[in-house]
XYZ file of C-alpha atoms in Angstrom:
661
model
C 49.392 281.211 36.522
C 47.243 282.223 33.592
C 45.699 286.389 34.727
C 42.385 284.877 32.595
C 42.222 281.266 33.979
C 38.943 280.454 33.954
C 38.869 278.033 36.515
C 40.916 280.840 38.897
C 41.973 280.772 42.091
C 40.542 282.258 45.133
C 43.798 283.990 45.762
C 45.545 284.046 42.924
C 49.680 284.877 42.988
C 52.605 283.497 41.674
C 54.622 280.725 43.331
C 57.410 281.102 44.433
C 60.208 280.025 42.163
C 62.835 277.289 44.353
C 66.610 277.691 44.436
C 68.511 276.739 41.791
C 72.094 275.149 41.906
C 74.890 278.028 40.896
C 74.936 276.849 37.247
C 71.847 277.188 36.772
C 70.553 280.186 38.428
C 73.684 282.151 35.951
C 72.428 279.975 33.255
C 68.495 281.316 33.657
C 70.491 285.200 34.116
C 71.571 284.906 31.105
C 68.498 284.023 29.559
C 65.855 286.172 31.701
C 68.270 289.003 29.980
C 67.459 287.884 26.538
C 64.411 287.868 26.611
C 64.163 290.897 28.360
C 66.178 292.772 25.589
C 63.765 290.644 23.011
C 60.369 291.957 24.783
C 61.877 295.277 25.335
C 62.555 295.165 21.386
C 59.449 293.976 20.324
C 57.572 297.611 21.741
C 56.937 299.276 18.197
C 55.828 302.808 18.351
C 54.293 303.041 15.214
C 52.545 299.633 15.395
C 51.225 300.233 18.771
C 49.939 304.226 18.033
C 48.325 303.224 14.724
C 46.593 300.105 15.373
C 45.141 302.187 18.690
C 44.433 305.880 16.445
C 41.951 303.210 14.058
C 39.847 302.390 16.543
C 39.249 306.495 17.646
C 37.267 307.997 15.048
C 33.877 305.010 15.521
C 34.481 305.712 19.012
C 34.123 308.995 18.315
C 30.622 308.490 17.811
C 29.029 307.128 19.447
C 27.089 307.978 22.636
C 28.457 308.132 26.282
C 25.618 305.044 26.611
C 27.476 303.586 23.554
C 30.983 303.871 24.330
C 29.421 301.949 27.866
C 27.859 298.667 25.806
C 31.354 299.303 23.842
C 32.613 298.510 26.665
C 30.345 295.968 27.831
C 30.746 293.292 24.745
C 34.803 294.440 24.471
C 35.283 293.262 28.108
C 33.046 290.052 27.067
C 35.456 289.436 24.427
C 38.401 290.123 26.392
C 37.418 287.393 28.669
C 36.295 284.992 26.083
C 39.020 285.444 23.807
C 42.446 287.061 26.063
C 44.510 289.337 25.548
C 45.006 289.859 22.400
C 46.649 292.843 20.739
C 43.541 293.816 18.816
C 41.182 294.043 21.512
C 44.109 295.658 23.834
C 43.779 298.585 21.099
C 40.721 298.199 21.077
C 40.834 298.796 25.009
C 43.209 301.564 25.177
C 41.428 303.616 22.530
C 38.182 303.500 24.828
C 39.971 304.525 27.696
C 41.761 307.411 25.621
C 37.982 308.425 24.258
C 36.304 308.306 27.413
C 39.506 310.916 28.974
C 38.960 312.798 25.969
C 35.118 312.922 27.079
C 35.162 313.072 30.893
C 38.566 315.077 31.221
C 39.209 316.780 28.266
C 42.440 314.878 27.452
C 43.174 312.662 24.863
C 46.450 310.696 25.770
C 48.768 311.688 23.818
C 51.458 309.061 21.227
C 53.729 308.538 24.081
C 51.191 308.045 26.522
C 49.571 305.086 25.171
C 53.371 303.465 24.004
C 53.705 303.904 28.004
C 50.660 302.261 29.304
C 51.375 299.918 25.891
C 54.870 298.613 27.670
C 52.613 298.460 31.626
C 50.331 296.459 29.783
C 53.047 294.306 28.589
C 54.964 294.059 32.108
C 56.928 296.382 31.616
C 58.548 299.074 33.248
C 57.902 302.686 30.910
C 60.534 305.543 31.611
C 58.833 308.546 31.273
C 60.063 312.045 31.639
C 58.384 314.233 34.952
C 56.092 315.547 33.614
C 54.557 313.421 30.859
C 50.669 312.889 32.449
C 52.609 308.944 34.284
C 48.759 309.419 35.878
C 46.754 309.338 32.720
C 49.066 306.349 31.043
C 47.730 304.077 33.992
C 44.902 303.732 33.101
C 44.701 303.166 29.923
C 46.685 299.224 31.014
C 44.392 299.831 33.990
C 40.889 299.452 31.511
C 42.449 296.585 29.290
C 42.874 294.417 32.315
C 39.692 295.668 34.456
C 36.920 295.145 31.074
C 39.473 291.137 30.846
C 37.776 290.531 34.689
C 41.770 290.732 36.697
C 41.252 292.338 39.318
C 44.128 295.976 38.924
C 45.964 297.869 41.842
C 47.781 301.021 41.195
C 50.538 301.324 43.389
C 51.542 304.626 44.785
C 54.333 305.638 47.176
C 51.197 307.588 49.570
C 48.431 308.306 51.023
C 47.728 311.821 48.839
C 48.850 310.971 45.607
C 46.795 307.388 46.598
C 43.788 309.728 46.495
C 44.561 312.235 44.377
C 44.843 309.792 41.153
C 41.779 307.607 42.142
C 39.829 311.103 42.020
C 41.666 312.583 39.099
C 40.763 309.247 36.992
C 37.702 308.038 38.469
C 35.163 309.391 35.524
C 37.077 307.644 32.881
C 36.989 304.275 34.838
C 32.940 305.134 35.450
C 32.398 305.984 31.526
C 33.533 302.222 30.668
C 31.803 300.653 33.813
C 34.606 300.008 35.603
C 34.578 300.512 39.359
C 37.394 302.229 41.110
C 38.192 301.616 45.355
C 40.897 303.602 47.081
C 42.479 302.333 50.171
C 44.415 303.754 52.463
C 45.786 303.488 55.858
C 42.845 304.445 57.813
C 40.762 303.020 56.582
C 38.715 300.118 58.559
C 38.942 296.644 57.626
C 35.609 295.822 56.068
C 35.638 299.416 54.007
C 38.678 298.201 52.470
C 37.272 294.574 52.008
C 35.040 296.648 50.081
C 37.861 298.654 48.023
C 39.883 296.076 47.017
C 36.100 294.110 46.185
C 36.358 297.059 42.665
C 38.096 296.066 39.406
C 40.748 299.353 40.081
C 41.801 299.791 43.370
C 44.288 302.555 44.466
C 47.041 302.541 47.087
C 50.245 302.852 48.294
C 53.250 299.782 48.595
C 52.878 299.914 52.018
C 49.292 299.623 52.767
C 49.169 296.576 50.102
C 52.070 294.843 51.496
C 50.821 294.735 54.906
C 46.958 294.033 54.429
C 49.216 291.419 52.401
C 50.735 290.392 55.671
C 47.340 291.034 57.182
C 45.688 288.084 55.154
C 48.821 285.511 55.457
C 48.396 285.953 59.201
C 44.702 285.208 58.543
C 44.893 281.950 56.929
C 48.067 280.874 58.345
C 50.284 279.539 55.811
C 47.383 277.824 54.405
C 47.229 279.212 50.949
C 47.059 276.418 48.422
C 44.143 276.548 46.044
C 42.324 273.836 47.356
C 42.570 274.426 51.148
C 40.824 277.873 50.120
C 38.086 276.293 47.786
C 37.271 274.053 50.770
C 37.353 276.878 52.872
C 35.076 278.566 51.241
C 32.482 275.522 51.902
C 31.700 276.799 55.320
C 29.792 279.703 54.940
C 29.535 283.122 56.888
C 32.417 281.575 58.973
C 35.112 280.426 56.584
C 39.136 282.630 56.558
C 38.392 283.572 52.850
C 35.266 285.975 54.420
C 38.012 287.995 56.676
C 40.491 288.347 53.820
C 41.003 292.089 52.339
C 42.671 291.492 49.445
C 41.766 289.103 46.393
C 45.376 287.851 44.944
C 47.312 289.961 43.309
C 47.092 289.369 39.823
C 47.732 292.363 38.161
C 49.717 295.582 39.736
C 50.797 299.285 38.118
C 53.600 300.457 40.545
C 54.616 304.207 40.042
C 57.609 305.798 40.588
C 58.818 301.765 39.775
C 62.783 302.934 40.921
C 61.726 303.635 44.907
C 59.251 301.381 45.823
C 60.710 298.638 43.594
C 65.132 299.192 44.736
C 64.980 302.499 47.058
C 62.758 301.053 49.608
C 63.496 296.524 49.063
C 66.354 298.011 51.603
C 64.668 297.662 54.518
C 61.506 294.525 55.230
C 57.801 295.147 56.080
C 56.615 293.505 59.288
C 53.749 293.328 61.119
C 54.317 293.074 64.527
C 52.848 293.144 68.068
C 54.193 294.275 71.683
C 56.633 292.168 73.384
C 58.126 293.715 76.122
C 59.198 292.572 80.395
C 58.729 295.998 81.248
C 62.376 296.151 81.310
C 63.040 298.050 78.167
C 63.729 301.914 79.747
C 66.584 300.086 81.837
C 67.627 298.384 78.875
C 67.905 300.879 76.812
C 69.399 304.053 79.106
C 72.369 301.352 79.984
C 72.792 301.341 76.414
C 73.416 305.192 75.956
C 75.447 305.399 78.975
C 77.828 301.544 77.201
C 77.824 303.387 74.390
C 79.304 306.893 74.748
C 82.071 305.423 77.126
C 83.303 303.251 73.752
C 86.096 304.450 71.541
C 85.849 304.453 67.636
C 88.766 302.237 66.164
C 88.989 301.353 69.927
C 86.662 299.505 70.529
C 84.510 300.130 67.452
C 84.634 300.764 63.773
C 81.979 302.795 61.586
C 81.192 301.949 57.894
C 79.704 305.131 57.134
C 78.590 303.663 52.791
C 76.679 300.071 54.292
C 75.537 302.201 57.482
C 77.119 299.173 59.759
C 78.791 298.861 63.621
C 81.038 295.846 64.308
C 83.012 296.165 67.801
C 86.321 295.036 67.856
C 88.181 292.315 70.171
C 88.864 294.966 72.325
C 85.580 296.543 71.861
C 83.751 292.863 73.110
C 86.279 293.325 76.232
C 85.397 296.705 76.760
C 81.605 295.942 76.167
C 82.008 292.804 78.766
C 83.916 295.142 81.507
C 80.840 297.587 81.564
C 78.257 295.292 81.734
C 79.538 293.435 84.222
C 77.331 294.655 87.320
C 74.320 295.094 84.909
C 72.995 291.452 84.896
C 69.878 290.139 82.611
C 70.412 290.583 78.479
C 73.901 291.830 79.468
C 75.282 288.394 80.678
C 74.818 286.719 77.423
C 77.843 287.370 74.906
C 76.015 287.046 71.470
C 72.726 289.271 73.518
C 75.427 291.656 75.050
C 76.905 292.285 71.650
C 74.012 292.610 69.512
C 72.903 295.363 72.150
C 75.913 296.759 71.835
C 75.994 297.503 68.498
C 71.804 298.747 68.138
C 73.263 301.009 71.076
C 76.277 302.571 68.899
C 73.874 302.884 65.773
C 71.675 304.643 67.374
C 74.196 306.990 68.721
C 76.514 307.399 65.444
C 74.750 306.439 62.723
C 70.784 308.024 63.168
C 70.651 311.613 63.622
C 68.175 313.756 64.207
C 66.475 315.993 61.289
C 68.136 313.575 59.580
C 66.560 310.169 59.773
C 63.831 311.011 62.738
C 61.853 313.348 64.467
C 61.220 313.816 67.588
C 57.647 315.036 68.321
C 55.002 315.367 71.395
C 57.201 313.197 73.377
C 58.000 310.355 70.163
C 60.787 309.579 67.475
C 59.025 309.506 64.723
C 60.927 308.177 61.180
C 61.499 310.386 58.527
C 61.502 308.030 55.038
C 65.133 309.088 53.061
C 63.666 309.202 49.794
C 60.845 310.851 50.227
C 61.340 313.215 53.305
C 57.903 311.985 54.626
C 57.271 311.049 58.145
C 56.255 307.076 59.052
C 55.057 308.344 61.959
C 53.633 304.624 62.551
C 56.937 302.201 61.896
C 59.990 302.059 64.449
C 62.928 300.489 63.737
C 63.653 297.116 64.915
C 65.769 294.398 67.701
C 65.383 297.596 70.482
C 66.943 300.101 68.034
C 64.235 302.263 68.216
C 63.917 302.138 71.907
C 67.929 302.872 72.323
C 66.967 306.182 70.030
C 64.436 307.244 72.200
C 66.744 306.746 75.428
C 69.063 308.956 73.726
C 66.874 311.560 72.751
C 65.697 311.601 76.782
C 61.731 310.385 75.507
C 59.555 307.804 77.052
C 60.894 304.020 75.910
C 58.396 302.528 74.568
C 57.722 298.430 74.373
C 59.862 296.978 71.813
C 57.386 294.293 69.397
C 57.565 290.660 68.152
C 56.906 289.898 64.306
C 54.114 288.262 63.910
C 54.735 288.558 59.734
C 57.639 290.185 57.485
C 58.297 289.816 53.493
C 60.615 292.066 51.400
C 59.394 294.525 48.740
C 61.373 291.967 46.161
C 59.743 288.631 47.408
C 56.320 290.868 47.488
C 56.699 292.120 44.127
C 57.560 288.249 42.873
C 54.014 287.461 43.425
C 52.076 289.031 41.275
C 50.916 286.811 38.132
C 51.724 290.246 36.374
C 53.605 293.074 37.137
C 54.297 296.651 35.354
C 55.340 300.158 36.351
C 56.120 303.285 35.270
C 58.951 306.447 36.676
C 61.250 308.952 35.077
C 64.154 307.046 36.367
C 64.924 303.302 35.730
C 67.591 303.422 33.514
C 70.781 303.136 36.593
C 68.872 300.015 37.860
C 67.360 298.194 34.923
C 69.915 295.359 35.532
C 68.560 295.138 38.754
C 64.884 295.355 37.813
C 65.815 293.117 35.326
C 67.072 290.020 37.885
C 64.970 290.536 40.685
C 61.217 291.028 39.286
C 62.423 289.513 35.908
C 61.426 293.582 34.485
C 62.413 294.801 30.860
C 62.492 298.957 31.126
C 61.554 300.358 28.176
C 62.560 304.606 27.405
C 59.865 306.494 26.051
C 60.162 309.457 23.807
C 59.017 312.872 25.326
C 56.262 314.532 24.328
C 57.715 317.812 23.301
C 61.671 317.889 23.481
C 63.321 319.417 25.986
C 64.189 322.637 26.922
C 66.218 322.082 30.274
C 69.895 323.890 30.767
C 72.261 322.362 32.643
C 74.505 324.407 34.516
C 78.301 323.218 35.517
C 77.983 321.693 38.774
C 80.105 323.469 41.429
C 81.544 321.907 44.137
C 82.613 324.464 47.567
C 85.140 323.915 49.950
C 83.088 324.267 53.092
C 79.644 324.038 53.930
C 79.348 327.765 55.425
C 80.632 328.489 52.032
C 78.134 325.965 49.787
C 75.202 327.952 51.629
C 76.705 331.030 51.342
C 76.575 331.184 47.492
C 73.468 329.290 47.335
C 71.796 332.454 49.606
C 73.565 334.680 46.668
C 72.312 332.719 43.450
C 68.978 332.073 44.679
C 68.844 336.631 45.492
C 70.084 337.061 42.140
C 67.360 335.171 40.336
C 65.197 336.408 42.816
C 65.506 339.871 42.043
C 64.569 338.751 38.042
C 61.736 337.326 39.966
C 62.962 333.630 38.503
C 60.810 330.949 40.736
C 63.865 329.140 42.876
C 63.678 325.493 44.108
C 65.797 324.661 46.191
C 66.029 321.069 47.774
C 67.931 319.593 50.700
C 68.335 315.883 51.634
C 66.959 316.459 55.573
C 65.315 318.487 57.692
C 68.237 319.614 59.018
C 69.387 320.577 55.614
C 66.593 322.751 55.424
C 66.639 324.293 58.338
C 69.867 325.607 57.600
C 69.512 326.686 54.136
C 66.359 328.610 55.982
C 68.457 330.504 57.779
C 70.722 331.627 54.658
C 68.275 332.992 52.583
C 66.180 334.551 55.624
C 69.390 335.607 56.852
C 69.883 338.068 53.474
C 66.013 339.236 53.856
C 64.408 336.355 50.595
C 61.039 335.177 51.815
C 60.319 331.718 50.989
C 58.485 328.815 51.953
C 60.592 324.950 53.432
C 58.556 322.335 52.994
C 60.390 319.869 55.082
C 58.636 316.359 57.513
C 57.902 319.288 59.857
C 55.610 320.909 57.124
C 54.680 317.357 55.711
C 50.522 318.401 55.465
C 50.753 320.998 53.338
C 53.178 319.059 50.702
C 50.711 319.424 47.894
C 49.920 322.869 47.683
C 53.714 324.552 48.890
C 54.832 322.555 45.995
C 52.174 323.104 43.367
C 52.792 326.803 44.285
C 56.415 326.295 43.255
C 56.279 327.830 39.995
C 55.079 331.544 41.100
C 56.980 334.200 39.772
C 59.565 335.691 42.617
C 58.885 332.346 44.731
C 61.335 330.579 46.413
C 60.521 326.776 47.819
C 62.694 324.666 49.798
C 61.958 320.824 49.679
C 63.311 318.236 51.517
C 64.688 315.345 48.996
C 61.905 314.763 47.126
C 59.067 315.868 49.127
C 56.402 316.814 46.411
C 57.559 314.144 44.528
C 54.331 312.971 41.960
C 52.839 316.536 42.038
C 52.942 318.613 38.940
C 54.123 322.433 39.543
C 52.767 325.358 36.923
C 54.776 327.886 35.653
C 52.569 331.065 35.611
C 53.178 332.528 32.072
C 55.239 335.211 33.785
C 57.465 332.964 34.720
C 58.085 331.030 31.627
C 59.103 334.446 30.249
C 61.760 334.552 33.040
C 63.385 331.268 31.698
C 60.888 328.651 34.224
C 61.434 326.953 37.333
C 65.152 326.851 38.029
C 65.533 324.239 40.310
C 69.150 324.050 42.515
C 70.904 321.026 44.177
C 72.149 321.432 47.820
C 73.696 318.555 47.805
C 73.695 314.981 45.821
C 71.896 312.276 46.914
C 73.205 308.521 48.308
C 71.357 307.534 44.656
C 71.489 309.595 41.086
C 68.492 308.701 40.578
C 67.061 310.547 43.244
C 68.865 313.621 42.006
C 67.871 313.099 38.410
C 63.908 313.005 39.985
C 64.468 316.183 41.151
C 66.072 317.831 38.288
C 62.878 316.914 36.767
C 60.884 319.070 38.473
C 61.574 321.928 35.654
C 61.771 321.926 31.842
C 58.393 319.435 31.762
C 56.516 319.065 29.169
C 58.797 321.051 26.385
C 58.900 324.300 29.345
C 61.925 325.659 29.828
C 64.044 325.427 33.164
C 67.278 325.153 34.805
C 68.815 322.807 36.512
C 72.396 323.293 39.182
C 74.343 322.015 41.521
C 76.199 323.216 44.162
C 77.372 320.784 46.718
C 80.994 320.821 49.273
C 83.183 319.082 50.441
C 81.707 318.718 53.496
C 78.230 317.133 52.171
C 77.609 314.259 54.107
C 78.445 311.813 51.130
C 81.805 312.245 50.859
C 82.335 311.740 55.081
C 80.962 308.284 53.650
C 84.641 308.104 52.058
C 86.117 307.637 55.641
C 88.424 310.004 56.905
C 91.711 307.436 57.016
C 91.385 306.385 53.281
C 93.151 307.565 50.628
C 90.295 309.016 48.985
C 89.104 310.740 52.334
C 92.709 311.512 52.854
C 92.552 313.554 49.432
C 89.252 314.824 50.561
C 90.858 317.068 53.880
C 93.402 317.958 51.353
C 91.255 319.724 49.453
C 89.638 321.572 52.195
C 92.456 323.229 53.003
C 93.279 324.351 49.354
C 92.978 328.045 48.054
C 89.634 329.598 46.913
C 86.216 328.839 47.490
C 85.699 325.995 44.155
C 87.906 322.856 45.161
C 87.695 321.853 41.886
C 86.783 319.468 39.114
C 89.341 317.329 41.382
C 86.185 317.636 44.178
C 83.354 317.222 41.228
C 84.993 313.442 40.321
C 85.218 312.603 44.210
C 81.318 313.321 44.838
C 80.749 311.155 41.963
C 82.011 308.269 42.474
C 81.240 308.784 46.256
C 77.644 308.175 44.935
C 78.532 305.495 42.907
C 80.269 303.184 45.318
C 76.751 304.210 47.821
C 75.030 303.356 45.446
C 76.537 299.745 44.479
C 76.621 299.207 48.830
C 72.634 299.482 48.760
C 72.123 297.301 46.355
C 74.785 294.141 48.372
C 72.102 295.138 50.883
C 69.546 294.566 49.151
C 70.944 291.356 47.770
C 71.616 290.023 50.725
C 68.013 291.479 51.892
C 66.161 288.994 49.659
C 68.626 286.229 50.657
C 67.759 286.527 54.237
C 64.389 286.687 53.399
C 63.714 283.864 51.346
C 65.935 282.215 54.287
C 63.528 282.999 56.868
C 61.024 282.319 54.867
C 61.801 278.577 55.054
C 62.816 278.308 58.652
C 58.970 279.867 59.473
C 57.805 277.385 56.815
C 59.213 275.335 58.373
C 57.520 275.704 61.985
C 54.464 276.331 60.445
C 53.801 280.353 60.943
C 52.933 282.633 58.339
C 55.721 283.939 55.854
């Protein structure tokens, strides 16, 4: 569908491609890969920048009113002639001049290049600190002037509000309206925000609002039906829709949104309990605690799955024989047992969830933030509530669901930006059709990468970290210590407190002060502990004294399931040509190595290294950590592929039954 189609449907979106045969799918994949490489290769830095810069002298000479009139004239030309390169270059120049006047920031050449890449429907890989917030306004302005509704999507409501407020003067200088959609808005306020030309919202907000629209439309989304429905006047369903369709989106932190978070489908649900949830969950926990690993069940830690053995199925049947109800059916009984075992062995307090005010609240494993309004499905949430002694809530029945993979492929054009995309460029291309273009830095990087150390035990690791932080603090250098969970943050805090080191801790338990804590991490002598990527997207400004001491010193205490998350943490230092240091202090007790299994050859090798002499485990341990990380990354990729396949199958079944999605 053409973005600038004159007779556009009331709710534009990309139709989902039908399933192809094996041979056709392989041919399409090969053709798509060649096309993506050609598109990425076709971005010429010098040509793009020169084409944009040539318009700036004349635009600089205009008054504010003249600039606004120039924007209106350009908008008419774009709507008439389409997204021609010369017109888009002028739009970028207009946005750059507006940014210079209203914000005192004229986009750098690399920002112009990054914006051009996103305008063409690609992902711009730009280092942390290169100014992606301003970069996104360039393609957003060009598309909005052309009459295309624009969604600028980022990872949380704080960044949504911050970015919209910061960039609003640029849009308003060109006569463009800006909407901000956060979770607390009511439907009329959401409609008004989505009616704006440029809309800032989080990924979850946009997807759930889209699902709400699908429920309103009840699966009847073809253009003819919608146009007929509009004739109903005030009673038309189209008047209750929130979005104006899926035309063009710019996804910030594209790897996090499109890849990391794509392992879980998004579901709108309604309470569907019959009052027996508490008893069922208590019975599940009672059963799980009586089963023995390997004899009754097996844990696959790399894929986070539980499977019952034949002996385990017999044990489950024997233990639950007197309970009746759902336990009487073999399939349902085994499913309940697996959920109970998962709750007991795979989900851990202060790592995967918190307990607050008698409630189990999920922690986003990629951001370290609480998702208070989310719950696990198929009874898992109730099992965890029973495990923690909380009040067991009613389960929910799904009304509509979609995966990120299927949702974002429905935009007519999609662009993105992130600091870490090269590792998943194949998946971004295969799933979303997005080429990845590496954007050079504005200034040469000055990050010092220190050798990685792996200690034999967690205790030795925390002692080494505390010693290293003490050395840095003694000379006044600011330190940012990255941890994978709330529990690890508290362990780090205890190790630092034992040495009398003052520090700030940022985790899911202190997420209300996130921006302020992270922003102050660049002050001399400041020690900050941050769970995972808490504070991602927040600038760390370095004081002059900190710059003189070598900049921010970032310490990684445990490798994440994805190496890109580690790179994001490293990117917190040495931004925009500043100095900075990154080092990793790990241990053989880290969760990543436990996922290798205790009885596998690699697991036995890890156990042997733990028994060695000295505190450092050596180069072999470093290799094992990287190997474990790559294995988990591949496992997660397989999970995402399986989810996409499953989601499409569910969609076809629901479509056959007449239900949305």
